[in-house]
Each structure stands twice: as structure tokens, then as C-alpha cells.
PDB file of C-alpha atoms in Angstrom:
ATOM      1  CA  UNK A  11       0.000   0.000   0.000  1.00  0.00           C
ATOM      2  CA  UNK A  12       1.327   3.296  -1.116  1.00  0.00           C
ATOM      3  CA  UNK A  13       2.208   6.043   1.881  1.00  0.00           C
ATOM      4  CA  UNK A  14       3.728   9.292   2.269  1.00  0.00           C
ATOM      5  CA  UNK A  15       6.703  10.117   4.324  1.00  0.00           C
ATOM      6  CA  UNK A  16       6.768  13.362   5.879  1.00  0.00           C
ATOM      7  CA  UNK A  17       9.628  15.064   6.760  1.00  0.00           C
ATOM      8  CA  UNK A  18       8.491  17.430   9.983  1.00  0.00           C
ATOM      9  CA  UNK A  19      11.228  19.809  10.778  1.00  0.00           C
ATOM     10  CA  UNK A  20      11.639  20.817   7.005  1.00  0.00           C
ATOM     11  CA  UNK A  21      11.633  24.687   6.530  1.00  0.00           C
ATOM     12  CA  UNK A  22      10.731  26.749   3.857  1.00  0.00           C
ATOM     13  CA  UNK A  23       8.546  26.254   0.476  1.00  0.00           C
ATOM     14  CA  UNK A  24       8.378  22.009  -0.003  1.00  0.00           C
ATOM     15  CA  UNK A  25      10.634  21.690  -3.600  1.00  0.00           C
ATOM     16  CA  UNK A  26       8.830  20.099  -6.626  1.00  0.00           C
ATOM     17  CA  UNK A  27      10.768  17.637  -7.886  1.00  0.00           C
ATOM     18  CA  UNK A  28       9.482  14.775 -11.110  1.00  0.00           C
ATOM     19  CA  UNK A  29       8.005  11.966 -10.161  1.00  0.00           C
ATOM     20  CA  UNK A  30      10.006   8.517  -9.839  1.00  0.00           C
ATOM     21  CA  UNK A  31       7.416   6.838 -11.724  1.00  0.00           C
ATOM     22  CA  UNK A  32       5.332   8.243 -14.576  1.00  0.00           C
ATOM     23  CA  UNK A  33       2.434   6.445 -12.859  1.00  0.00           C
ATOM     24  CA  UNK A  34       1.232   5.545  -9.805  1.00  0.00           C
ATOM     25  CA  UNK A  35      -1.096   2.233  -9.279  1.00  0.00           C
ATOM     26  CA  UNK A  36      -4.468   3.684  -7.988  1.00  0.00           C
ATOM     27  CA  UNK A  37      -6.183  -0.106  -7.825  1.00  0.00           C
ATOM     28  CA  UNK A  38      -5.040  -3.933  -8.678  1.00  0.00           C
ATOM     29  CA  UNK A  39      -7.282  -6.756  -9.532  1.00  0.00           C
ATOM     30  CA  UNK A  40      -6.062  -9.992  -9.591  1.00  0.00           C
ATOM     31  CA  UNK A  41      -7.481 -13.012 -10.409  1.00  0.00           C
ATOM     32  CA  UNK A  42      -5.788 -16.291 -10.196  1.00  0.00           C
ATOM     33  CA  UNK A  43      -7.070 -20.006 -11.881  1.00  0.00           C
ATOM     34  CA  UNK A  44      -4.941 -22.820 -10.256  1.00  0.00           C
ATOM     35  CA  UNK A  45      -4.700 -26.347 -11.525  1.00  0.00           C
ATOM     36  CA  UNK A  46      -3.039 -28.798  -9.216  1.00  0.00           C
ATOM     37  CA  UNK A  47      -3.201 -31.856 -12.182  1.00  0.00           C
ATOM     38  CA  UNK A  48      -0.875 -29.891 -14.774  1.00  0.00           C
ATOM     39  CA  UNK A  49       0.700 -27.307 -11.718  1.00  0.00           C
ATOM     40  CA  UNK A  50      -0.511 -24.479 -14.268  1.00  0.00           C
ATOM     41  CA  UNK A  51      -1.194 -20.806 -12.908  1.00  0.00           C
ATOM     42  CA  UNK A  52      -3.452 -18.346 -15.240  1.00  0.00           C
ATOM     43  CA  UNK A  53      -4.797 -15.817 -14.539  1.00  0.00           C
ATOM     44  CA  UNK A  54      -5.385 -11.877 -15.313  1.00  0.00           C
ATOM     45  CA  UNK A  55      -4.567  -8.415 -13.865  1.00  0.00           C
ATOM     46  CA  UNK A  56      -6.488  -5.385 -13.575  1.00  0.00           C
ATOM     47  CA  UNK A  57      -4.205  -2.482 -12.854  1.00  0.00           C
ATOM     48  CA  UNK A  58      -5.527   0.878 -12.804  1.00  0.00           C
ATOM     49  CA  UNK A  59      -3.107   3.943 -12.932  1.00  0.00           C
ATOM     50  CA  UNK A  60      -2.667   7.554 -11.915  1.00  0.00           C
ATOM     51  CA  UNK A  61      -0.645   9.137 -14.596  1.00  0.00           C
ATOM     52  CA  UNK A  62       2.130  11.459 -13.026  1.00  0.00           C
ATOM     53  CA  UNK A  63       2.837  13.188 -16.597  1.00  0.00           C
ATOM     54  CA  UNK A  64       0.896  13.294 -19.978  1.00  0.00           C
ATOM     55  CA  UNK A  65       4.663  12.756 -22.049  1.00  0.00           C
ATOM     56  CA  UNK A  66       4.741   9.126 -21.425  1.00  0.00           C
ATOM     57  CA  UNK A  67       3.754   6.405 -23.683  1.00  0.00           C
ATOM     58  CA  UNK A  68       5.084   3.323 -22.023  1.00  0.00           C
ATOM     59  CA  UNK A  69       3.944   1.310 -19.427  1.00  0.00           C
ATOM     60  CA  UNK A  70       6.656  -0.862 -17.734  1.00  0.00           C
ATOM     61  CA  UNK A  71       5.580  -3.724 -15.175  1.00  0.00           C
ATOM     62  CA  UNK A  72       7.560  -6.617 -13.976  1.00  0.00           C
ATOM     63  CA  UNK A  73       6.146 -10.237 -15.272  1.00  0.00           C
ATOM     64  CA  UNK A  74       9.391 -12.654 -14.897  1.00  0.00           C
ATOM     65  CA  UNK A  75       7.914 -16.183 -15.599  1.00  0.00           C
ATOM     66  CA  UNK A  76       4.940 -15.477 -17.551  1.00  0.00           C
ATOM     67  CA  UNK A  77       3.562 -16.389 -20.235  1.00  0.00           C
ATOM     68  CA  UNK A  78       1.770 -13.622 -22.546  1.00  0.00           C
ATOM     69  CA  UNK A  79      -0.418 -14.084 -25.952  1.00  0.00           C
ATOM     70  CA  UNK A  80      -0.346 -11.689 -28.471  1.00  0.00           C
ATOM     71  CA  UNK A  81      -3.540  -9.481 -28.458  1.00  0.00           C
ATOM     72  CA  UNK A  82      -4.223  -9.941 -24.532  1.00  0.00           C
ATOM     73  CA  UNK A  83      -2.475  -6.593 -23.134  1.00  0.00           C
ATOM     74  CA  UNK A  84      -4.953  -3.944 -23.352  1.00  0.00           C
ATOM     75  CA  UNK A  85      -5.106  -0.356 -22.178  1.00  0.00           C
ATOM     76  CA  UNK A  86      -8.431   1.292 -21.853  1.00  0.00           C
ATOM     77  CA  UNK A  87     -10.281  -1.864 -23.680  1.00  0.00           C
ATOM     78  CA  UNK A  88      -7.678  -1.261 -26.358  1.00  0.00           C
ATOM     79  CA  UNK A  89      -5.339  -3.841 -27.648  1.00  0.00           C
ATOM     80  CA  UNK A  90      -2.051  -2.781 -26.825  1.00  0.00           C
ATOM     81  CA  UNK A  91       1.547  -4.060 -28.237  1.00  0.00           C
ATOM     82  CA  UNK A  92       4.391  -4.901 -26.148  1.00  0.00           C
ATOM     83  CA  UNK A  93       7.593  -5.853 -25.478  1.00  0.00           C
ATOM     84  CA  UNK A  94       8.900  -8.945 -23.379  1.00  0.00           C
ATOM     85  CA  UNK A  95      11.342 -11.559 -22.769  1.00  0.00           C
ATOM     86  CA  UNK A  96      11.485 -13.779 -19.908  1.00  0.00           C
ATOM     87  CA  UNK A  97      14.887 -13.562 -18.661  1.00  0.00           C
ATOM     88  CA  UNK A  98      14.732 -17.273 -16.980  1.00  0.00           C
ATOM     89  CA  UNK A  99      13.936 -18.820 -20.087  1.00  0.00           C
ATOM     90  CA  UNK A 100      17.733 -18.403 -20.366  1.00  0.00           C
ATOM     91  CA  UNK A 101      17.857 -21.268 -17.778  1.00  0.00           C
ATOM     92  CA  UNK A 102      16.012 -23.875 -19.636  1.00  0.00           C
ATOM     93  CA  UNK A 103      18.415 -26.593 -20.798  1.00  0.00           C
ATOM     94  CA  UNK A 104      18.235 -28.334 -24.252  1.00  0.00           C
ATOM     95  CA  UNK A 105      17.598 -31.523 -25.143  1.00  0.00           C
ATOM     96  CA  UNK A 106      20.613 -31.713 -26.326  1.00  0.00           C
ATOM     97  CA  UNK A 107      22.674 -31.173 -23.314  1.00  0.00           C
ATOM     98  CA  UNK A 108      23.542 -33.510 -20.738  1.00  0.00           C
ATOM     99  CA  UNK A 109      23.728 -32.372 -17.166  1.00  0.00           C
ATOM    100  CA  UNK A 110      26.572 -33.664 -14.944  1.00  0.00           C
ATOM    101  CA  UNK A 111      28.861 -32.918 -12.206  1.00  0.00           C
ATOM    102  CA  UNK A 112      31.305 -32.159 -15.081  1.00  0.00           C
ATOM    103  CA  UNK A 113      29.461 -29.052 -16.330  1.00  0.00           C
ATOM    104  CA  UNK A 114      29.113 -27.054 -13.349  1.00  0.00           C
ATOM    105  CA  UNK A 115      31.387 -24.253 -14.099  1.00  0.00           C
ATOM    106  CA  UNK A 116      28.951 -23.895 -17.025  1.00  0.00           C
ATOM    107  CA  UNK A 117      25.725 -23.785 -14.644  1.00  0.00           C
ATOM    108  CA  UNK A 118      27.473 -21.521 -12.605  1.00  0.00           C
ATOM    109  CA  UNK A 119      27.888 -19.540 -15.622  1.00  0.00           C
ATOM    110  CA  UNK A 120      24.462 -19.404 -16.729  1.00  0.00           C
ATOM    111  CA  UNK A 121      23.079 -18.800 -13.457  1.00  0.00           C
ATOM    112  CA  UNK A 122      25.579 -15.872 -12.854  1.00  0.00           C
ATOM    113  CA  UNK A 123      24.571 -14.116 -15.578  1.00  0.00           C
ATOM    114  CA  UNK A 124      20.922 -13.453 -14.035  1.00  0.00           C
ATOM    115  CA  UNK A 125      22.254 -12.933 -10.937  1.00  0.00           C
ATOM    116  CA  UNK A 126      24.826 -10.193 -11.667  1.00  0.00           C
ATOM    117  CA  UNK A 127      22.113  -8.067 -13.735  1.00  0.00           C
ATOM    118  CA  UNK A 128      20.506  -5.397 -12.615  1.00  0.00           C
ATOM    119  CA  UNK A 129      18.648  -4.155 -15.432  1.00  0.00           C
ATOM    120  CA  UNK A 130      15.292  -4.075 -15.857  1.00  0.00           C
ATOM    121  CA  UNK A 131      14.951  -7.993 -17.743  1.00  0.00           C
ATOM    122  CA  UNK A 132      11.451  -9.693 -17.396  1.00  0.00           C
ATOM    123  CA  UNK A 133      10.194  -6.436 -17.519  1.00  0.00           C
ATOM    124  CA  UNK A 134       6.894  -5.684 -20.157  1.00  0.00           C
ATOM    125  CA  UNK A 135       6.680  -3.121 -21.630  1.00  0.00           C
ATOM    126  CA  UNK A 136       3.551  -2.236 -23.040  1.00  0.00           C
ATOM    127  CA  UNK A 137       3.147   0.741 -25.691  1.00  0.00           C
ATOM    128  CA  UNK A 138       0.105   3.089 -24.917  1.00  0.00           C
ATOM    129  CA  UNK A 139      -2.608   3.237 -28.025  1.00  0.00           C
ATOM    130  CA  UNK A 140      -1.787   6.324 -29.704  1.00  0.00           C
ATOM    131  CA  UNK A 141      -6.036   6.727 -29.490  1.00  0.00           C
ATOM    132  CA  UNK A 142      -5.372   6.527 -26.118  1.00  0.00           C
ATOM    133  CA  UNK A 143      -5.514  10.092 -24.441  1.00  0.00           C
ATOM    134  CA  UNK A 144      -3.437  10.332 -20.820  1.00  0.00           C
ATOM    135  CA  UNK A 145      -4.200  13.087 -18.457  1.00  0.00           C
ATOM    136  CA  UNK A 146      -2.047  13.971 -15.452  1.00  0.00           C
ATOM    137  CA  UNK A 147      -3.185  13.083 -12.093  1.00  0.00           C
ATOM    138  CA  UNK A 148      -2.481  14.612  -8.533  1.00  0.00           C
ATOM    139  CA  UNK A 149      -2.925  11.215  -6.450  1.00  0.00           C
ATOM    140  CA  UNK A 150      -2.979  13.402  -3.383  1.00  0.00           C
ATOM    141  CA  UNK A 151      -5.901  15.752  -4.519  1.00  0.00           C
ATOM    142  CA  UNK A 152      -9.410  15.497  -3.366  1.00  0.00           C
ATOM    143  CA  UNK A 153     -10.903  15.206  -7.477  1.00  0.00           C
TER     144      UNK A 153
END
């Protein structure tokens, strides 16, 4: 749950300064279909932002491990395109390989890799509709 942090003892005018995020989430819906036989999770989310500036067009939310059809991200009931690539797909191992105590400077390797990174990976990025109009919000205003 969002919160503000007041500083008390500051003195003077407060300074604007950007936001961190171009939006804020406002409300989150999830819902969740689990099936024990096949150990499948689906499911959809309902996110609803609070745009902190009209300039932005993307949307970035974090989604390691999922799985995403075409056609299913929307914004405003519009169908949106994105971006994404699961970053631990690069853990899967080929058929072709065979695992052994032998290889595990090359695990170690491929698990290092993910570790070490601190970009934003796994992240989807969705592209606003351009027929999609944004207008700023003040989440801490009474309209």
C-alpha cells in the first residue's frame, strides 16, 4: 500500500521535484485459476493507474515467468503491443545437453549471468494506443 513520508522539521517552500514513476497504481485486480493436475497458474490483472505526466507512452511492469499471448495486453479496452522476454527462459536446458557434475562451471555460468544483472529484464513493456488520451493526475488531490 502506497504512503507518504513526511519530513516534519523541514523549513521553507516544499521543492517540486518529477516523479520517480510516470504512474502511480491507484487499484489492482487480480485473479488467479490454479490447476493442481498440470501445476498451471493463469490468470489476469487489472491495474488501474494515476498518470504522473501526460509525455509518457510506455507502461513498464515486472512479469518474470509469464507467459503472454499476443492481443491480450490492453489499455483502456484497447489492444495494446508490447515488449517482453522472460529472462529465466535463459535457464532452460536443451535436449541436447547432458547435465553432470562435469558441467558445473557452465551452470554456474548461466546462473551468474541473471544474478549479476541489474537491469530491468522480465520487464513488459507495453506501448500506450496512440487513441489513447493520458491526463495527469495529482494522487494526493481530493478530485
Amino acid at each position: 500500500m502506497p504512503g507518504v513520508l513526511l519530513e516534519m522539521e523541514s523549513q521553507g517552500a516544499p521543492v517540486s521535484k518529477a516523479p520517480d514513476h510516470p504512474f502511480m497504481t491507484s487499484h489492482q485486480v487480480v485473479e488467479l485459476e490454479v490447476d493442481f493436475s498440470t501445476q498451471t497458474l493463469t490468470g489476469r490483472c487489472d491495474i488501474t493507474l494515476l498518470p504522473q505526466t501526460k509525455d509518457n507512452r510506455t507502461i513498464k511492469i515486472d512479469a518474470r515467468q509469464c507467459v503472454i499471448p499476443q492481443g491480450k495486453v490492453t489499455v483502456n479496452e484497447r489492444v495494446a503491443e508490447f515488449d517482453y522476454e522472460d529472462p529465466m527462459k535463459a535457464l532452460d536446458i536443451p535436449d541436447y545437453l547432458v547435465w553432470g557434475p562435469e558441467q558445473v562451471d557452465m551452470q554456474r555460468d548461466r546462473l551468474k549471468r541473471l544474478a549479476e544483472e541489474k537491469s530491468l529484464e522480465g520487464t513488459l513493456e507495453i506501448t500506450i494506443p496512440k487513441s489513447v488520451r493520458i491526463e495527469e493526475v495529482d494522487p494526493f488531490s481530493e478530485n
